[in-house]
């Protein structure tokens, strides 16, 4: 089968193919925008991006089910489950609080909101107020429910209906973990065929990821071309450059300094090995703005290229994609303070510490889909007494920042998975740098 026609083209490493697809998408989008081909892009190009994302989302729930059951069942007993669970959740919390803190320091030092003139602010608020209203409304509905609503929401009353929407991943995770615990507690002989079935299912789904990724260069081309055509006017971009720069600076610190340093010092894995491993997942996160859609590739890269044993990735990463959003929490903290600055408010230390808590919780509650972080931002604003309509100020640049924060979300999950694996003696050697890729296996 190695003489499949595409195999010659696919020799180029995956991340290069994705990068070329992205660059070509942006170039084509700019050209199309100039030539007025907006209709052509939305009718004939965008659908391929949508199909690509749909394919990835299509396997998200089956992947979580198969991988988590396999992960829990492979743990051996309940004490292993609680020690891995404890480390995972603990590290996720620490990394989120660290991210929020870095965000708050950056935005206080740079103070981008103070650069906005009264006039610009009014213009933007008027331009986007109707969109802002609908976000505020949705977020308020979430906020008005009782204090334990979040807990209730984790426990589904019907697994089929929970698994029918990608937004209910936490409910599916709950059921699957519960199922896994049952599997650990029954007679080993009876558990064996159930385990074997989910093991096989897991392999099938990982193979599907390989197949879907063959289309990644085309998928990201289509996604970026349509994104460029749909972008709002340049004026607003300039007005918000300081704010966006701040978010990008904070996110950049996390990706290029914090994670690699932590990984190096705790596991010994080098900078090159780290990025060689997680790079393609970062590019996909950037193109899709969705940690959930990126999850299959994140799992594959962390397992096959960073040396983390499958029993760790299959447990730590699906949970991380759902609850660990370092990039989102960092962005939410910066956005909240930026809006306050733009409205001329001074936030006290107490209020900012409150933002650390609410941003941590809001990022846990944010779904791993495009734009979710902005929805939850409303709750942080309300809690800190900042006018909610202020999110209108940041609409224009939200999508590019969503792309960047999703990269951080995914990288944070991979970092924690690697550290958890190291602490449990389940970190093998990473693949050599030039080892690429899945295509040989697919063919
Ligand atoms: N798009 C982000 C993610 O999927 C969530 C967000 O910040 O909007 O990770």
Short mmCIF file of N, CA, C and O and ligand atoms in Angstrom, two decimals, residues 289-291 325 328 367-373 402 405-406 409, ligand 1:
data_model
loop_
_atom_site.label_atom_id
_atom_site.label_comp_id
_atom_site.label_asym_id
_atom_site.label_seq_id
_atom_site.Cartn_x
_atom_site.Cartn_y
_atom_site.Cartn_z
N UNK A 289 -9.67 27.02 16.69
CA UNK A 289 -10.14 27.70 17.91
C UNK A 289 -10.94 26.79 18.80
O UNK A 289 -11.86 27.24 19.48
N UNK A 290 -10.64 25.52 18.78
CA UNK A 290 -11.41 24.61 19.63
C UNK A 290 -10.53 23.52 20.21
O UNK A 290 -9.98 22.70 19.48
N UNK A 291 -10.40 23.52 21.55
CA UNK A 291 -9.59 22.45 22.16
C UNK A 291 -10.27 21.12 21.98
O UNK A 291 -9.61 20.09 21.91
N UNK A 325 -8.11 25.48 31.05
CA UNK A 325 -7.99 26.47 29.98
C UNK A 325 -7.13 27.63 30.47
O UNK A 325 -7.63 28.68 30.84
N UNK A 328 -7.48 30.70 28.15
CA UNK A 328 -8.77 31.37 28.32
C UNK A 328 -8.79 32.18 29.62
O UNK A 328 -9.23 33.33 29.63
N UNK A 367 -16.78 26.11 27.64
CA UNK A 367 -16.74 24.93 26.77
C UNK A 367 -15.52 25.05 25.85
O UNK A 367 -15.03 26.14 25.59
N UNK A 368 -15.06 23.88 25.36
CA UNK A 368 -13.85 23.89 24.53
C UNK A 368 -14.20 24.16 23.07
O UNK A 368 -13.83 23.42 22.17
N UNK A 369 -14.94 25.24 22.84
CA UNK A 369 -15.38 25.56 21.48
C UNK A 369 -15.09 27.04 21.20
O UNK A 369 -14.87 27.80 22.14
N UNK A 370 -15.11 27.45 19.93
CA UNK A 370 -14.78 28.85 19.64
C UNK A 370 -15.69 29.84 20.36
O UNK A 370 -16.90 29.65 20.43
N UNK A 371 -15.07 30.86 20.92
CA UNK A 371 -15.85 31.95 21.51
C UNK A 371 -16.38 31.72 22.91
O UNK A 371 -16.95 32.62 23.53
N UNK A 372 -16.18 30.51 23.46
CA UNK A 372 -16.76 30.19 24.77
C UNK A 372 -16.18 31.08 25.87
O UNK A 372 -16.89 31.50 26.79
N UNK A 373 -14.91 31.38 25.77
CA UNK A 373 -14.24 32.17 26.80
C UNK A 373 -14.86 33.55 26.93
O UNK A 373 -14.97 34.11 28.02
N UNK A 402 -8.90 34.25 20.28
CA UNK A 402 -9.43 32.92 20.59
C UNK A 402 -8.50 31.86 20.01
O UNK A 402 -8.20 30.84 20.65
N UNK A 405 -5.46 31.78 22.26
CA UNK A 405 -5.63 31.21 23.61
C UNK A 405 -5.90 29.71 23.55
O UNK A 405 -5.56 28.96 24.46
N UNK A 406 -6.50 29.26 22.43
CA UNK A 406 -6.73 27.82 22.30
C UNK A 406 -5.40 27.08 22.20
O UNK A 406 -5.25 25.97 22.74
N UNK A 409 -4.31 26.73 25.68
CA UNK A 409 -5.12 25.71 26.38
C UNK A 409 -4.60 24.31 26.09
O UNK A 409 -4.43 23.48 27.00
N1 LIG B 1 -11.82 28.39 22.12
C1 LIG B 1 -11.28 28.03 23.40
C2 LIG B 1 -11.00 26.55 23.44
O1 LIG B 1 -11.64 25.78 22.76
C3 LIG B 1 -12.17 28.42 24.53
C4 LIG B 1 -12.28 29.92 24.58
O2 LIG B 1 -11.43 30.54 25.23
O3 LIG B 1 -13.15 30.51 23.95
O4 LIG B 1 -10.12 26.11 24.13
#
